Amino acid sequence: MSDKNREGKRTAREKLAVEREKQKSADKRRRALIVGGAVVAVLGLAAVIGVVAANAGKDDDSEASGPVVAPSGAQGKDGLAIPVGKDSAKSTLTVWEDFRCPACKSFETAYRPVIHELTNAGELKVEYHLVTLIDGNMRGTGSRNAANAAACAQDAGKFPAYHDVLFDNQPPEVDDAFADNAKLIELAGKVDGLDTPAFRTCVEKGTHNGWVAKSHQAFNKGGFSGTPTVLFDGKNIYQDRTMTPAKLKQMVQEANKE
């Protein structure tokens, strides 16, 4: 082989080696970019997860709820109780309820007939306090919106009937159907004379949202363990496993004799 041919082959090998080195360098840079991009993506995802986790513990009480406008006829401390029954009744039942709470519906279903009987007879007065516990636990605004709508019904003098309609039509706990004001207005159609322009405006504007938030704050400060909390003579009778509607009626009648 001539010196010229050997030189040509050596030059070709050198060029090939140079090209291979360039390719290795390019591959190295590309891998660095891919890894760097992956790290950025992971960090970005971690940041998103962190934001979601941070927000998961927040409830709607932290948001501005507007001015505190108590519904017409509200009584008790800070005007946070909606009364049902005659003021002259000797006995008072205090009920803390959430319209999204399944246990509250169970209580209402079981005790409603005797409560209506006693309030209509002037033997019992019920003070309803509305809270938003399920909104905080399951997320959403259905508890608040339903409570606001119930307060709007109180303005119209229709609270007892609308209160019962809401529980009769309570959605599953995980379904935030009461967050839809149109649904709350639709249900108002089941109460004679409630679906008026004034009621609709009250519901849609969330007139009593601030009042509902204050009521829930009072519930938290009261140290209650859950809903419903039903107090008679200072005792939470809902926690009494022996309690029945008949026993409650007997307790009221005996208390009224004193």
Coordinates of N, CA, C and O in Angstrom, one line a residue, residues 33-174:
L33 N -30.4 17.8 28.7 CA -31.6 18.6 28.6 C -32.9 17.8 29.0 O -33.8 18.4 29.6
I34 N -32.9 16.5 28.6 CA -34.0 15.7 28.9 C -34.1 15.6 30.5 O -35.2 15.7 31.1
V35 N -33.0 15.2 31.1 CA -33.0 15.1 32.6 C -33.4 16.4 33.2 O -34.2 16.4 34.2
G36 N -32.8 17.5 32.7 CA -33.1 18.8 33.3 C -34.6 19.1 33.2 O -35.3 19.6 34.1
G37 N -35.2 18.8 32.0 CA -36.6 19.1 31.8 C -37.4 18.2 32.7 O -38.5 18.7 33.2
A38 N -37.0 17.0 32.9 CA -37.8 16.1 33.8 C -37.8 16.6 35.2 O -38.8 16.6 35.9
V39 N -36.6 17.1 35.6 CA -36.5 17.7 37.0 C -37.4 18.8 37.1 O -38.1 19.0 38.1
V40 N -37.4 19.7 36.1 CA -38.3 20.9 36.2 C -39.7 20.5 36.2 O -40.6 21.0 37.0
A41 N -40.1 19.4 35.4 CA -41.5 19.0 35.4 C -41.9 18.4 36.7 O -43.0 18.6 37.3
V42 N -41.0 17.6 37.4 CA -41.2 17.0 38.7 C -41.4 18.1 39.7 O -42.3 18.1 40.6
L43 N -40.5 19.1 39.7 CA -40.6 20.2 40.6 C -41.9 21.0 40.4 O -42.5 21.4 41.4
G44 N -42.3 21.2 39.2 CA -43.5 21.9 38.9 C -44.7 21.1 39.4 O -45.6 21.7 40.0
L45 N -44.7 19.8 39.2 CA -45.8 18.9 39.7 C -45.8 19.0 41.2 O -46.9 19.1 41.8
A46 N -44.6 18.9 41.8 CA -44.6 19.0 43.3 C -45.2 20.3 43.8 O -45.9 20.3 44.8
A47 N -44.9 21.4 43.1 CA -45.4 22.7 43.5 C -46.9 22.7 43.4 O -47.6 23.2 44.3
V48 N -47.5 22.1 42.3 CA -48.9 22.0 42.1 C -49.6 21.2 43.2 O -50.6 21.6 43.8
I49 N -48.9 20.0 43.5 CA -49.4 19.2 44.6 C -49.4 19.9 45.9 O -50.3 19.8 46.7
G50 N -48.3 20.7 46.1 CA -48.2 21.4 47.4 C -49.3 22.4 47.5 O -49.9 22.6 48.6
V51 N -49.7 23.1 46.4 CA -50.8 24.1 46.4 C -52.1 23.4 46.7 O -52.9 23.9 47.5
V52 N -52.3 22.3 46.0 CA -53.6 21.5 46.3 C -53.7 21.0 47.7 O -54.7 21.2 48.3
A53 N -52.5 20.5 48.2 CA -52.5 20.0 49.6 C -52.8 21.2 50.6 O -53.5 21.1 51.6
A54 N -52.2 22.3 50.3 CA -52.3 23.5 51.2 C -53.8 24.0 51.2 O -54.3 24.4 52.2
N55 N -54.4 23.9 50.0 CA -55.8 24.4 49.9 C -56.8 23.4 50.4 O -57.9 23.8 50.8
A56 N -56.4 22.1 50.5 CA -57.3 21.1 50.9 C -57.8 21.3 52.3 O -59.0 20.9 52.6
G57 N -57.0 21.9 53.2 CA -57.4 22.1 54.5 C -58.3 23.3 54.8 O -58.7 23.5 55.9
K58 N -58.4 24.1 53.7 CA -59.1 25.4 53.9 C -60.6 25.2 53.7 O -61.0 24.4 52.9
D59 N -61.4 25.9 54.5 CA -62.8 25.8 54.2 C -63.4 27.2 53.9 O -62.6 28.2 53.8
D60 N -64.6 27.2 53.6 CA -65.2 28.5 53.0 C -65.3 29.6 54.0 O -65.5 30.7 53.7
D61 N -65.0 29.2 55.3 CA -65.1 30.3 56.4 C -64.0 31.3 56.2 O -64.1 32.4 56.7
S62 N -62.9 30.9 55.5 CA -61.8 31.8 55.3 C -62.1 32.8 54.3 O -61.3 33.8 54.1
E63 N -63.1 32.6 53.5 CA -63.4 33.5 52.4 C -64.3 34.6 52.9 O -65.1 34.5 53.9
A64 N -64.3 35.8 52.3 CA -65.2 36.9 52.6 C -66.6 36.4 52.4 O -67.0 36.0 51.3
S65 N -67.4 36.5 53.4 CA -68.8 36.1 53.3 C -69.8 37.3 53.2 O -71.0 37.1 53.2
G66 N -69.3 38.5 53.3 CA -70.1 39.6 53.2 C -70.7 40.0 54.5 O -70.3 39.5 55.5
P67 N -71.5 41.0 54.5 CA -72.0 41.6 55.8 C -73.0 40.5 56.5 O -73.5 39.7 55.8
V68 N -73.1 40.7 57.8 CA -73.9 39.7 58.6 C -75.3 40.3 58.6 O -75.6 41.3 59.3
V69 N -76.2 39.7 57.8 CA -77.6 40.1 57.8 C -78.5 39.0 58.3 O -78.7 38.0 57.7
A70 N -79.0 39.2 59.5 CA -79.8 38.2 60.2 C -81.2 38.1 59.5 O -81.7 39.2 59.1
P71 N -81.7 37.0 59.4 CA -83.1 36.9 58.8 C -84.1 37.5 59.8 O -83.9 37.6 61.0
S72 N -85.2 37.8 59.2 CA -86.3 38.4 60.0 C -86.7 37.5 61.2 O -86.9 36.3 61.0
G73 N -86.8 38.1 62.4 CA -87.3 37.3 63.5 C -86.3 36.4 64.2 O -86.6 35.7 65.1
A74 N -85.0 36.5 63.7 CA -83.9 35.7 64.3 C -83.8 36.1 65.8 O -83.9 37.3 66.1
Q75 N -83.5 35.2 66.7 CA -83.4 35.4 68.1 C -82.1 34.9 68.7 O -81.2 34.4 67.9
G76 N -81.9 34.9 70.0 CA -80.8 34.4 70.6 C -79.6 35.3 70.5 O -79.6 36.4 70.0
K77 N -78.4 34.7 71.0 CA -77.2 35.5 71.0 C -76.8 35.8 69.6 O -76.7 34.9 68.7
D78 N -76.5 37.1 69.3 CA -76.1 37.6 68.0 C -77.2 37.3 66.9 O -76.9 37.4 65.8
G79 N -78.4 37.0 67.4 CA -79.5 36.8 66.4 C -79.2 35.6 65.5 O -79.5 35.6 64.3
L80 N -78.6 34.5 66.0 CA -78.2 33.4 65.2 C -79.2 32.2 65.2 O -79.0 31.2 64.6
A81 N -80.3 32.3 65.9 CA -81.3 31.3 66.0 C -82.6 31.6 65.3 O -83.1 32.7 65.4
I82 N -83.1 30.7 64.5 CA -84.4 30.8 63.8 C -85.4 30.1 64.7 O -85.4 28.9 64.8
P83 N -86.4 30.8 65.3 CA -87.3 30.2 66.2 C -88.5 29.6 65.4 O -89.0 30.2 64.5
V84 N -89.0 28.5 65.9 CA -90.2 27.8 65.4 C -91.0 27.5 66.6 O -90.5 26.8 67.5
G85 N -92.3 27.9 66.7 CA -93.1 27.7 67.8 C -93.4 29.0 68.5 O -93.0 30.0 68.1
K86 N -94.2 28.9 69.6 CA -94.6 30.1 70.3 C -93.6 30.5 71.3 O -93.0 29.6 72.0
D87 N -93.4 31.8 71.5 CA -92.4 32.3 72.5 C -92.9 31.9 73.9 O -92.0 31.9 74.8
S88 N -94.2 31.7 74.0 CA -94.7 31.4 75.4 C -94.5 30.0 75.8 O -94.8 29.6 76.9
A89 N -94.0 29.1 74.9 CA -93.7 27.7 75.2 C -92.7 27.6 76.4 O -91.7 28.3 76.4
K90 N -93.0 26.7 77.3 CA -92.2 26.6 78.5 C -90.9 25.9 78.2 O -89.9 26.1 78.9
S91 N -90.9 25.0 77.2 CA -89.7 24.2 76.9 C -89.1 24.6 75.5 O -89.8 25.0 74.6
T92 N -87.8 24.5 75.5 CA -87.0 24.9 74.2 C -86.1 23.8 73.8 O -85.3 23.3 74.6
L93 N -86.1 23.5 72.6 CA -85.2 22.6 71.9 C -84.3 23.3 71.0 O -84.7 24.1 70.2
T94 N -83.0 23.2 71.2 CA -82.0 23.8 70.4 C -81.4 22.8 69.4 O -80.9 21.8 69.9
V95 N -81.5 23.1 68.1 CA -81.0 22.2 67.1 C -80.0 22.9 66.2 O -80.2 23.9 65.6
W96 N -78.8 22.2 66.1 CA -77.8 22.7 65.2 C -77.8 21.7 64.0 O -77.5 20.5 64.2
E97 N -78.0 22.2 62.8 CA -78.2 21.3 61.7 C -77.5 21.8 60.4 O -77.2 23.0 60.3
D98 N -77.2 20.9 59.5 CA -76.6 21.1 58.3 C -77.5 20.5 57.2 O -77.7 19.3 57.3
F99 N -77.9 21.2 56.2 CA -78.9 20.6 55.2 C -78.3 19.6 54.3 O -79.0 18.9 53.7
R100 N -76.9 19.4 54.3 CA -76.3 18.4 53.6 C -76.0 17.2 54.5 O -75.5 16.1 54.0
C101 N -76.3 17.2 55.7 CA -75.9 16.2 56.7 C -76.9 15.0 56.7 O -78.1 15.2 57.1
P102 N -76.5 13.8 56.4 CA -77.4 12.7 56.4 C -78.0 12.4 57.8 O -79.1 12.0 57.9
A103 N -77.1 12.5 58.8 CA -77.6 12.2 60.2 C -78.7 13.2 60.6 O -79.6 12.9 61.3
C104 N -78.6 14.5 60.1 CA -79.6 15.5 60.3 C -80.9 15.1 59.7 O -82.0 15.3 60.3
K105 N -80.8 14.6 58.5 CA -82.1 14.1 57.8 C -82.7 13.0 58.6 O -83.9 12.9 58.7
S106 N -81.9 12.1 59.1 CA -82.4 10.9 59.9 C -83.1 11.4 61.1 O -84.2 10.9 61.5
F107 N -82.5 12.4 61.8 CA -83.2 13.0 63.0 C -84.5 13.6 62.6 O -85.5 13.4 63.3
E108 N -84.5 14.4 61.5 CA -85.7 15.1 61.1 C -86.8 14.1 60.7 O -88.0 14.2 61.1
T109 N -86.4 13.0 60.0 CA -87.4 12.0 59.6 C -88.1 11.4 60.8 O -89.3 11.1 60.8
A110 N -87.2 11.1 61.8 CA -87.8 10.3 63.0 C -88.5 11.2 63.9 O -89.5 10.9 64.5
Y111 N -88.0 12.5 64.1 CA -88.6 13.3 65.2 C -89.5 14.4 64.7 O -90.2 15.1 65.5
R112 N -89.6 14.6 63.4 CA -90.4 15.7 62.9 C -91.9 15.7 63.3 O -92.4 16.7 63.8
P113 N -92.5 14.5 63.3 CA -94.0 14.5 63.6 C -94.2 15.0 65.1 O -95.1 15.8 65.3
V114 N -93.4 14.5 66.0 CA -93.6 14.9 67.4 C -93.2 16.3 67.6 O -93.9 17.1 68.4
I115 N -92.2 16.8 66.9 CA -91.8 18.2 67.1 C -92.9 19.1 66.5 O -93.2 20.1 67.2
H116 N -93.4 18.8 65.4 CA -94.5 19.6 64.9 C -95.7 19.5 65.8 O -96.4 20.6 66.0
E117 N -96.0 18.4 66.4 CA -97.1 18.3 67.3 C -97.0 19.2 68.5 O -97.9 19.9 68.9
L118 N -95.8 19.2 69.1 CA -95.5 19.9 70.3 C -95.4 21.4 70.0 O -95.9 22.3 70.8
T119 N -94.8 21.8 68.9 CA -94.7 23.3 68.5 C -96.1 23.8 68.2 O -96.5 24.9 68.6
N120 N -96.9 23.0 67.5 CA -98.3 23.5 67.1 C -99.2 23.6 68.3 O -100.1 24.5 68.4
A121 N -98.9 22.8 69.3 CA -99.7 22.8 70.6 C -99.2 23.9 71.5 O -99.8 24.1 72.6
G122 N -98.1 24.6 71.2 CA -97.6 25.6 72.1 C -96.8 25.1 73.3 O -96.5 25.8 74.2
E123 N -96.4 23.8 73.2 CA -95.7 23.1 74.3 C -94.2 23.2 74.1 O -93.4 23.0 75.1
L124 N -93.8 23.5 72.9 CA -92.3 23.4 72.6 C -92.0 24.5 71.6 O -92.7 24.8 70.7
K125 N -90.8 25.2 71.9 CA -90.2 26.1 71.0 C -88.9 25.5 70.5 O -88.1 25.0 71.3
V126 N -88.6 25.6 69.2 CA -87.4 25.0 68.7 C -86.6 26.2 68.1 O -87.1 27.1 67.4
E127 N -85.3 26.2 68.5 CA -84.4 27.2 68.0 C -83.4 26.5 67.0 O -82.6 25.7 67.5
Y128 N -83.5 26.8 65.7 CA -82.6 26.2 64.7 C -81.4 27.1 64.5 O -81.5 28.3 64.2
H129 N -80.2 26.4 64.5 CA -79.0 27.0 64.2 C -78.4 26.3 62.9 O -78.3 25.1 63.0
L130 N -78.1 27.1 61.9 CA -77.7 26.4 60.6 C -76.2 26.5 60.5 O -75.6 27.6 60.7
V131 N -75.6 25.4 60.2 CA -74.1 25.3 60.0 C -73.7 24.7 58.7 O -74.6 24.2 57.9
T132 N -72.4 24.8 58.4 CA -71.9 24.3 57.1 C -70.8 23.3 57.2 O -69.8 23.3 56.5
L133 N -71.0 22.3 58.1 CA -70.0 21.3 58.4 C -69.6 20.5 57.2 O -68.4 20.2 56.9
I134 N -70.6 20.1 56.4 CA -70.3 19.2 55.3 C -69.6 19.9 54.2 O -68.8 19.3 53.5
D135 N -69.8 21.2 54.0 CA -69.1 22.0 53.0 C -67.6 21.9 53.3 O -66.7 21.8 52.4
G136 N -67.2 22.0 54.6 CA -65.8 21.9 55.0 C -65.3 20.5 54.8 O -64.1 20.3 54.4
N137 N -66.1 19.5 55.1 CA -65.6 18.1 55.1 C -65.6 17.5 53.6 O -64.6 16.8 53.3
M138 N -66.6 17.8 52.9 CA -66.7 17.2 51.5 C -66.4 18.2 50.4 O -66.4 17.9 49.2
R139 N -66.2 19.5 50.8 CA -66.0 20.6 49.8 C -67.3 21.0 49.2 O -68.3 20.2 49.2
G140 N -67.4 22.2 48.7 CA -68.6 22.7 48.1 C -69.2 23.9 48.9 O -68.6 24.3 49.9
T141 N -70.4 24.3 48.4 CA -71.1 25.4 49.1 C -72.5 25.1 49.3 O -73.3 26.0 49.6
G142 N -72.9 23.8 49.1 CA -74.3 23.5 49.3 C -74.9 23.7 50.6 O -76.1 24.1 50.8
S143 N -74.1 23.4 51.7 CA -74.6 23.7 53.1 C -74.9 25.2 53.2 O -75.9 25.6 53.8
R144 N -73.9 26.0 52.8 CA -74.1 27.4 53.0 C -75.3 28.0 52.1 O -76.1 28.7 52.6
N145 N -75.3 27.6 50.9 CA -76.4 28.1 50.0 C -77.8 27.7 50.5 O -78.7 28.4 50.4
A146 N -77.9 26.4 51.0 CA -79.2 26.0 51.5 C -79.5 26.7 52.7 O -80.7 27.1 52.9
A147 N -78.5 26.9 53.6 CA -78.8 27.7 54.8 C -79.2 29.1 54.5 O -80.2 29.7 55.1
N148 N -78.6 29.7 53.5 CA -79.0 31.1 53.1 C -80.4 31.1 52.6 O -81.2 31.9 52.9
A149 N -80.7 30.1 51.8 CA -82.1 30.0 51.2 C -83.1 29.8 52.3 O -84.2 30.4 52.3
A150 N -82.8 29.0 53.3 CA -83.7 28.8 54.5 C -83.9 30.1 55.2 O -85.0 30.4 55.7
A151 N -82.8 30.9 55.4 CA -82.9 32.2 56.0 C -83.8 33.1 55.2 O -84.6 33.9 55.7
C152 N -83.7 33.0 53.9 CA -84.5 33.8 53.0 C -86.0 33.4 53.1 O -86.9 34.2 53.1
A153 N -86.2 32.1 53.4 CA -87.6 31.6 53.6 C -88.1 32.1 54.9 O -89.3 32.4 55.1
Q154 N -87.2 32.3 55.9 CA -87.6 32.9 57.2 C -88.0 34.3 57.0 O -89.0 34.7 57.6
D155 N -87.4 35.0 56.1 CA -87.8 36.4 55.8 C -89.2 36.4 55.3 O -90.0 37.4 55.6
A156 N -89.6 35.4 54.6 CA -90.9 35.3 54.0 C -91.9 34.6 54.9 O -93.1 34.5 54.5
G157 N -91.5 34.3 56.1 CA -92.4 33.6 57.1 C -92.7 32.1 56.7 O -93.7 31.6 57.1
K158 N -91.8 31.5 55.9 CA -92.0 30.2 55.4 C -90.9 29.2 55.8 O -90.8 28.1 55.2
F159 N -90.2 29.5 56.8 CA -89.0 28.7 57.2 C -89.4 27.2 57.6 O -88.8 26.3 57.0
P160 N -90.4 27.0 58.4 CA -90.6 25.6 58.8 C -90.9 24.7 57.6 O -90.4 23.6 57.5
A161 N -91.8 25.1 56.7 CA -92.1 24.3 55.6 C -90.9 24.1 54.6 O -90.7 23.0 54.1
Y162 N -90.2 25.2 54.4 CA -89.0 25.1 53.5 C -87.9 24.2 54.1 O -87.2 23.5 53.4
H163 N -87.7 24.4 55.4 CA -86.8 23.6 56.2 C -87.0 22.1 55.9 O -86.1 21.3 55.6
D164 N -88.3 21.7 56.0 CA -88.7 20.3 55.8 C -88.5 19.9 54.4 O -88.1 18.7 54.1
V165 N -88.8 20.7 53.4 CA -88.6 20.4 52.0 C -87.2 20.2 51.7 O -86.8 19.2 50.9
L166 N -86.3 21.0 52.3 CA -84.9 20.8 52.0 C -84.4 19.4 52.5 O -83.6 18.7 51.8
F167 N -84.8 19.0 53.7 CA -84.4 17.7 54.2 C -85.1 16.6 53.4 O -84.4 15.5 53.1
D168 N -86.3 16.8 53.0 CA -87.0 15.7 52.2 C -86.3 15.5 50.8 O -86.4 14.4 50.2
N169 N -85.7 16.6 50.3 CA -85.0 16.5 49.0 C -83.5 16.6 49.1 O -82.8 16.9 48.1
Q170 N -83.0 16.2 50.2 CA -81.5 16.2 50.4 C -80.8 15.3 49.5 O -81.2 14.1 49.3
P171 N -79.8 15.8 48.7 CA -79.0 14.9 47.8 C -78.0 14.1 48.6 O -77.8 14.3 49.8
P172 N -77.4 13.1 48.0 CA -76.4 12.3 48.7 C -75.3 13.2 49.2 O -75.0 14.3 48.6
E173 N -74.6 12.8 50.3 CA -73.7 13.7 50.9 C -72.6 14.2 50.0 O -72.1 15.3 50.1
V174 N -72.2 13.3 49.1 CA -71.1 13.7 48.2 C -71.5 14.6 47.0 O -70.7 15.1 46.2

